[in-house]
PDB file of C-alpha atoms in Angstrom:
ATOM      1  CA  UNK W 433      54.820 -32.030 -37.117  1.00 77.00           C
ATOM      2  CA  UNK W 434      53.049 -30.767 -40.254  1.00 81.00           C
ATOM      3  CA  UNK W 435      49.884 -31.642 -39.334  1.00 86.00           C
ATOM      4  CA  UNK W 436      50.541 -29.661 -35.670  1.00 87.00           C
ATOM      5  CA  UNK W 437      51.565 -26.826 -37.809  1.00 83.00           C
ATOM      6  CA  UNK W 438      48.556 -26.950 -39.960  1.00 85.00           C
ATOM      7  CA  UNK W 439      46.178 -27.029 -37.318  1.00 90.00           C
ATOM      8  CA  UNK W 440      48.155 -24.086 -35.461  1.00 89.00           C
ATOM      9  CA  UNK W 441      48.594 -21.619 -38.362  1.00 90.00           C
ATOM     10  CA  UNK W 442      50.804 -18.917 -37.905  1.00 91.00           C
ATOM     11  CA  UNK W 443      47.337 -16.507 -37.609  1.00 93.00           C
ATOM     12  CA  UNK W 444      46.107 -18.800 -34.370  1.00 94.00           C
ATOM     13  CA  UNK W 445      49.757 -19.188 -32.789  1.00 94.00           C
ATOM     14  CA  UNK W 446      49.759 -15.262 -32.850  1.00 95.00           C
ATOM     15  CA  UNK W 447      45.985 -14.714 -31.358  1.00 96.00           C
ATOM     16  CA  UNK W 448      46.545 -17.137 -29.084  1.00 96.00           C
ATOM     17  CA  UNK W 449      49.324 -16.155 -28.038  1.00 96.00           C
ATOM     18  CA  UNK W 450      48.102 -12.440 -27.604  1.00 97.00           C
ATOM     19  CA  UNK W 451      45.080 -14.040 -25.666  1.00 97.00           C
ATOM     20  CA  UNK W 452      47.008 -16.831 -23.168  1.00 97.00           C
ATOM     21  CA  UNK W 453      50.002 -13.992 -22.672  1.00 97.00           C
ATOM     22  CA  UNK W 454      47.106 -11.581 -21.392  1.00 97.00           C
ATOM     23  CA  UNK W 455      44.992 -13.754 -19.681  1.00 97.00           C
ATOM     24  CA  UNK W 456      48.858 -14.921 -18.028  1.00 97.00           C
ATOM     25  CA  UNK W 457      49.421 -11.503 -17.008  1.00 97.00           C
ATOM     26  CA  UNK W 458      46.009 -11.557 -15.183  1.00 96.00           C
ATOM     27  CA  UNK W 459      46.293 -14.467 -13.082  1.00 96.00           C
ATOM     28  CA  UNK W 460      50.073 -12.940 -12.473  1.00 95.00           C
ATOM     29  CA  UNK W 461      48.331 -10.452 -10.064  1.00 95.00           C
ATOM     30  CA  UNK W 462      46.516 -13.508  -8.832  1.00 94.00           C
ATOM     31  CA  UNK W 463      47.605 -15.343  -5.056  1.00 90.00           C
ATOM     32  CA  UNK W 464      46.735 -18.415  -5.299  1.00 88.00           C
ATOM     33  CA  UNK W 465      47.138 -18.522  -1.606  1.00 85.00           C
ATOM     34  CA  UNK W 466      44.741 -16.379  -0.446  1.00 87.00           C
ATOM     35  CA  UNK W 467      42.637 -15.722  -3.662  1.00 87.00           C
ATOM     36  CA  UNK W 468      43.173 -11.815  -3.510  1.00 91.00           C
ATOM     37  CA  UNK W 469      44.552 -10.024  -6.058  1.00 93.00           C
ATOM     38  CA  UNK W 470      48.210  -7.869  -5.396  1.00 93.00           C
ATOM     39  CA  UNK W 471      48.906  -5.042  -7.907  1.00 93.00           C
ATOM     40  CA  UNK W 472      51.461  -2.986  -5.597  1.00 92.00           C
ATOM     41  CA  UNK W 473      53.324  -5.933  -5.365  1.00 91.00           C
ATOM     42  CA  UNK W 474      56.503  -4.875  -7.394  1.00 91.00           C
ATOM     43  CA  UNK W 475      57.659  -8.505  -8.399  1.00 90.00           C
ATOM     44  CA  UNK W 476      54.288  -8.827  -9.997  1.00 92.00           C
ATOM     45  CA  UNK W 477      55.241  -6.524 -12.842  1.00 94.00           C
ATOM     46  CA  UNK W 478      58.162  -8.374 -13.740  1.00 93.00           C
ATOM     47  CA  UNK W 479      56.170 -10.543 -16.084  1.00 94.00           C
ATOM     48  CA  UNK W 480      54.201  -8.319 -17.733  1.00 95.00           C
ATOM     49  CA  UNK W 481      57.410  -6.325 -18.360  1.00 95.00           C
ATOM     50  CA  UNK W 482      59.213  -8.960 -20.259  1.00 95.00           C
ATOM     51  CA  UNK W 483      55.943 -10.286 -22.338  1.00 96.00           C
ATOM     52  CA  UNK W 484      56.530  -6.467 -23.755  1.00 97.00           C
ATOM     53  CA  UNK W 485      59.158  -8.514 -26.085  1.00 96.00           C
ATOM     54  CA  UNK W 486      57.080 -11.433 -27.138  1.00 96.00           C
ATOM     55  CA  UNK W 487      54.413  -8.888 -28.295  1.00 97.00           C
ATOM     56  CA  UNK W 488      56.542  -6.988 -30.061  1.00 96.00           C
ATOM     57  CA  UNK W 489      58.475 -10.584 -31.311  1.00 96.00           C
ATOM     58  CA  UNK W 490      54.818 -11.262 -32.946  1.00 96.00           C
ATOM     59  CA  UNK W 491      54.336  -7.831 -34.189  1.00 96.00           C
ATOM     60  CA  UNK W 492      57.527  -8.341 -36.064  1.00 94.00           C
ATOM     61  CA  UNK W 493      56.664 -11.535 -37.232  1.00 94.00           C
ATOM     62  CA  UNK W 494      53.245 -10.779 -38.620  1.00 95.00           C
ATOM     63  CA  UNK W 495      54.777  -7.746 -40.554  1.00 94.00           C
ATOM     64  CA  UNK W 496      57.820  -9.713 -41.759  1.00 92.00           C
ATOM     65  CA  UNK W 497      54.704 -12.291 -43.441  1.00 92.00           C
ATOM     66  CA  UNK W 498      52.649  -9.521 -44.284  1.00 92.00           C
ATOM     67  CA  UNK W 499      55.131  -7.650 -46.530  1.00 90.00           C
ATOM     68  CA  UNK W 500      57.271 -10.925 -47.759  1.00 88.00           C
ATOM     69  CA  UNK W 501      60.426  -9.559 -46.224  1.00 86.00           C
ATOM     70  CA  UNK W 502      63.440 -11.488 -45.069  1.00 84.00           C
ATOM     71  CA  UNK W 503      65.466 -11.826 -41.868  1.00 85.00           C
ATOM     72  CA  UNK W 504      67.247  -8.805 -40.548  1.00 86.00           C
ATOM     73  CA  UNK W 505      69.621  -8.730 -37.583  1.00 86.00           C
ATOM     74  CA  UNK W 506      67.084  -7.136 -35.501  1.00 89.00           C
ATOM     75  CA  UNK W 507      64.701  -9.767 -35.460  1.00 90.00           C
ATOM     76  CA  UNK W 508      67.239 -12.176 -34.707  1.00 91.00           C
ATOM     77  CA  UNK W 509      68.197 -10.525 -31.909  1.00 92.00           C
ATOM     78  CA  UNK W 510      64.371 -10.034 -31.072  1.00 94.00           C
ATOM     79  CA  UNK W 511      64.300 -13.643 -31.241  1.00 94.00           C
ATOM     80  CA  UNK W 512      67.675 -14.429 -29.240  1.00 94.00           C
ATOM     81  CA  UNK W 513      65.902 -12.637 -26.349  1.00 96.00           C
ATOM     82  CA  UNK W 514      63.011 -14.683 -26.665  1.00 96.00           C
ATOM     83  CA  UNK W 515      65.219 -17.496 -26.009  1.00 96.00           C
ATOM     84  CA  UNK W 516      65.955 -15.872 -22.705  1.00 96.00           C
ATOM     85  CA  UNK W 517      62.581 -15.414 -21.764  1.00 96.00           C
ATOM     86  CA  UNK W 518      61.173 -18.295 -22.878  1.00 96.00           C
ATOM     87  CA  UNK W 519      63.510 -19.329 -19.774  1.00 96.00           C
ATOM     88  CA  UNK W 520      61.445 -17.316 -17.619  1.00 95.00           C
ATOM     89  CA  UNK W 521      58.088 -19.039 -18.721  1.00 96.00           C
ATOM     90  CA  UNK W 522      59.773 -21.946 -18.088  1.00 97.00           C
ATOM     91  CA  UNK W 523      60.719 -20.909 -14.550  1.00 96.00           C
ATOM     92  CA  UNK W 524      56.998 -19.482 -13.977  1.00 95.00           C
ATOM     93  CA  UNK W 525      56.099 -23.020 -14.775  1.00 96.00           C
ATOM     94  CA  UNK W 526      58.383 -24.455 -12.122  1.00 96.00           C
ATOM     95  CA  UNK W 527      57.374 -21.437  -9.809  1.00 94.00           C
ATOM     96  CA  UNK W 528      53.554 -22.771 -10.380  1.00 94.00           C
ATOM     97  CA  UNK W 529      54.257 -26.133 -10.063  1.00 94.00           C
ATOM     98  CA  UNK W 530      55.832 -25.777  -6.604  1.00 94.00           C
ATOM     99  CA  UNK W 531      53.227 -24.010  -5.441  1.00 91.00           C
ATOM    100  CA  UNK W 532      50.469 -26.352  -6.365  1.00 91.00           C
ATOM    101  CA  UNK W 533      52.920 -29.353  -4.648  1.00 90.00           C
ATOM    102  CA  UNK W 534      52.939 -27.318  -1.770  1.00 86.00           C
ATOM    103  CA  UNK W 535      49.089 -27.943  -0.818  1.00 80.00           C
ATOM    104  CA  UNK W 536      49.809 -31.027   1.217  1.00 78.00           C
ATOM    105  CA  UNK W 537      52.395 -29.068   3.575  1.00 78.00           C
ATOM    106  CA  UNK W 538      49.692 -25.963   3.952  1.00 72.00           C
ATOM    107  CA  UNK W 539      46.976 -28.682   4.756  1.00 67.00           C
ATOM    108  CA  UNK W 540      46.740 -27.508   8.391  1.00 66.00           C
ATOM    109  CA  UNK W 541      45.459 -23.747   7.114  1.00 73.00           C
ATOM    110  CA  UNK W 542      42.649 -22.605   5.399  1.00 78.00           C
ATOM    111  CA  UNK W 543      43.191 -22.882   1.661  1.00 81.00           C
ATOM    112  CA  UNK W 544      40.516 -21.325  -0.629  1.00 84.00           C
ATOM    113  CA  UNK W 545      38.686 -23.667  -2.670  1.00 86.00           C
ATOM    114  CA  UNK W 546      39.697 -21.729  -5.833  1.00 88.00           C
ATOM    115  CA  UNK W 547      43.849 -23.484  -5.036  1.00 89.00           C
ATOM    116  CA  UNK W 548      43.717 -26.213  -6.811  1.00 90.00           C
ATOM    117  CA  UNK W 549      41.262 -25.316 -10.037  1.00 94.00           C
ATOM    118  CA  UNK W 550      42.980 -21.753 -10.385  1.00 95.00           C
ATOM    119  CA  UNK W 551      46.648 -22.835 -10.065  1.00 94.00           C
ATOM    120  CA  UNK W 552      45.383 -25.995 -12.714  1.00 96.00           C
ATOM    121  CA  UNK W 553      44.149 -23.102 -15.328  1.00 97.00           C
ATOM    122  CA  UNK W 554      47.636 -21.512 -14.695  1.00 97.00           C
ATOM    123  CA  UNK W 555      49.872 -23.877 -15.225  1.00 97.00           C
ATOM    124  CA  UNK W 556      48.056 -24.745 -18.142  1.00 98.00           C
ATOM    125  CA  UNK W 557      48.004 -21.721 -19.882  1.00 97.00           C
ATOM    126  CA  UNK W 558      51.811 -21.455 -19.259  1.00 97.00           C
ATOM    127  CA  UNK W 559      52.756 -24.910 -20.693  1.00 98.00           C
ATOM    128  CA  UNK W 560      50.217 -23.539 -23.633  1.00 97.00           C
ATOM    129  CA  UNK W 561      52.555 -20.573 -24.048  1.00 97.00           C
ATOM    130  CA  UNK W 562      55.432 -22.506 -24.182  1.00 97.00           C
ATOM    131  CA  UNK W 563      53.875 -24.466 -26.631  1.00 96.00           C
ATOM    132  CA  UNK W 564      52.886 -21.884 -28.980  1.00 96.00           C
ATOM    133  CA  UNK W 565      55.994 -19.990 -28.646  1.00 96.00           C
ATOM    134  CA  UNK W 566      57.618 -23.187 -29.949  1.00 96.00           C
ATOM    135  CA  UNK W 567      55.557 -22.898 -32.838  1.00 95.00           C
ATOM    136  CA  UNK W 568      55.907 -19.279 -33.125  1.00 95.00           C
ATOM    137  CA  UNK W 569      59.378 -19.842 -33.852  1.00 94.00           C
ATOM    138  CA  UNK W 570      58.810 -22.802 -36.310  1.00 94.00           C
ATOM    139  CA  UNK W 571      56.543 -20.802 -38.484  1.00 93.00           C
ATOM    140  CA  UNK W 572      59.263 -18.457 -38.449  1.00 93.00           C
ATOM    141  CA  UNK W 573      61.842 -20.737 -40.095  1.00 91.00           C
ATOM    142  CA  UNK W 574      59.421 -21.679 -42.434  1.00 91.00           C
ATOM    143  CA  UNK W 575      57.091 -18.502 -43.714  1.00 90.00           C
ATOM    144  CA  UNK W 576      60.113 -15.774 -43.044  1.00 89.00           C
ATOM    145  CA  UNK W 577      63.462 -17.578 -43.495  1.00 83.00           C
ATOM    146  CA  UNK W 578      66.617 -18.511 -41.742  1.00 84.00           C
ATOM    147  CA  UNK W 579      69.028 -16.061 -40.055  1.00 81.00           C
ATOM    148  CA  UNK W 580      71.268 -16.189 -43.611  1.00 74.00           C
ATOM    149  CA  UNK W 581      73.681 -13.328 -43.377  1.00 65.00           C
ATOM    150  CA  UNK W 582      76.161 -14.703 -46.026  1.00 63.00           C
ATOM    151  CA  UNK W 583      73.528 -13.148 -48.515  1.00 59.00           C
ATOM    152  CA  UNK W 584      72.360 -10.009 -46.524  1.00 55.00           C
ATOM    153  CA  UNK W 585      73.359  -7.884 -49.120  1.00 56.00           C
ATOM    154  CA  UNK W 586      70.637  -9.052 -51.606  1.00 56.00           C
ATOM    155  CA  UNK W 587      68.227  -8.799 -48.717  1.00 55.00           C
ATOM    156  CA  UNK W 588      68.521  -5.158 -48.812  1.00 57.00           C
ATOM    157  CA  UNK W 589      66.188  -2.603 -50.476  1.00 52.00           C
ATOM    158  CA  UNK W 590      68.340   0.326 -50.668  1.00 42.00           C
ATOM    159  CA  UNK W 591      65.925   2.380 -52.134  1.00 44.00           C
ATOM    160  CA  UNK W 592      63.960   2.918 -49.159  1.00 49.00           C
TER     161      UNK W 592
END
């Protein structure tokens, strides 16, 4: 695990993060079906809507290691709904997957020839984000600190 963590510093989990999450919201537009893409689609903003968070989760993060400051409530909770979406990636990955299985049944129609590479790249670059979110949240533990509130009192600069 240290040697994944070495190789994925907490300045390339963020970048690529930033880079999969908007190449992700991309191929969201994308229909894999009929290789077109659909921006007045309104489900097709739902996505984009909640990687709002994780951007703002790494924003957080990088200033928290920046400026050597400690956990505060709001980036736990920040981080408790990343838990929630990180259940949405996981359903986009299931959402992906099905689709791909779902060649054999549409074998009778015209599929583009983009299907199977595209909807490869996706899924992909999902299980990617997964991954680095994973990791995103281990360098968290370890460069920032645990959610200690016994202590929060000593964490506070009340001049400020």
């Amino acid at each position: 695990m240290k040697a994944i963590l070495r190789f994925f510093s907490w300045r390339k989990c963020m970048l690529l993060s930033i880079a999969v999450i908007a190449m992700l919201i991309v191929f969201n537009f994308y229909g894999l079906y009929t290789n077109k893409f659909y921006f007045f689609k309104f489900d097709n903003y739902i996505f984009p809507l909640f990687t709002i968070v994780h951007f703002i989760f790494l924003y957080v993060l990088w200033f928290k290691i920046k400026e050597g400051e400690y956990t505060d409530p709001q980036m736990r909770n920040l981080e408790y709904a990343m838990y929630g979406i990180f259940l949405i990636y996981i359903f986009k990955i299931m959402d992906t997957g099905y689709i791909l299985l779902s060649y054999s049944e549409y074998q009778d129609h015209i599929m583009p020839n983009t299907f199977i590479p595209v909807g490869m790249v996706i899924i992909l670059l999902q299980f990617l984000l997964l991954f680095l979110t994973i990791m995103t949240f281990k360098h968290r533990i370890l460069m920032v600190g645990p959610y200690n509130f016994d202590n929060i009192n000593e964490n506070i600069d009340s001049w400020q």
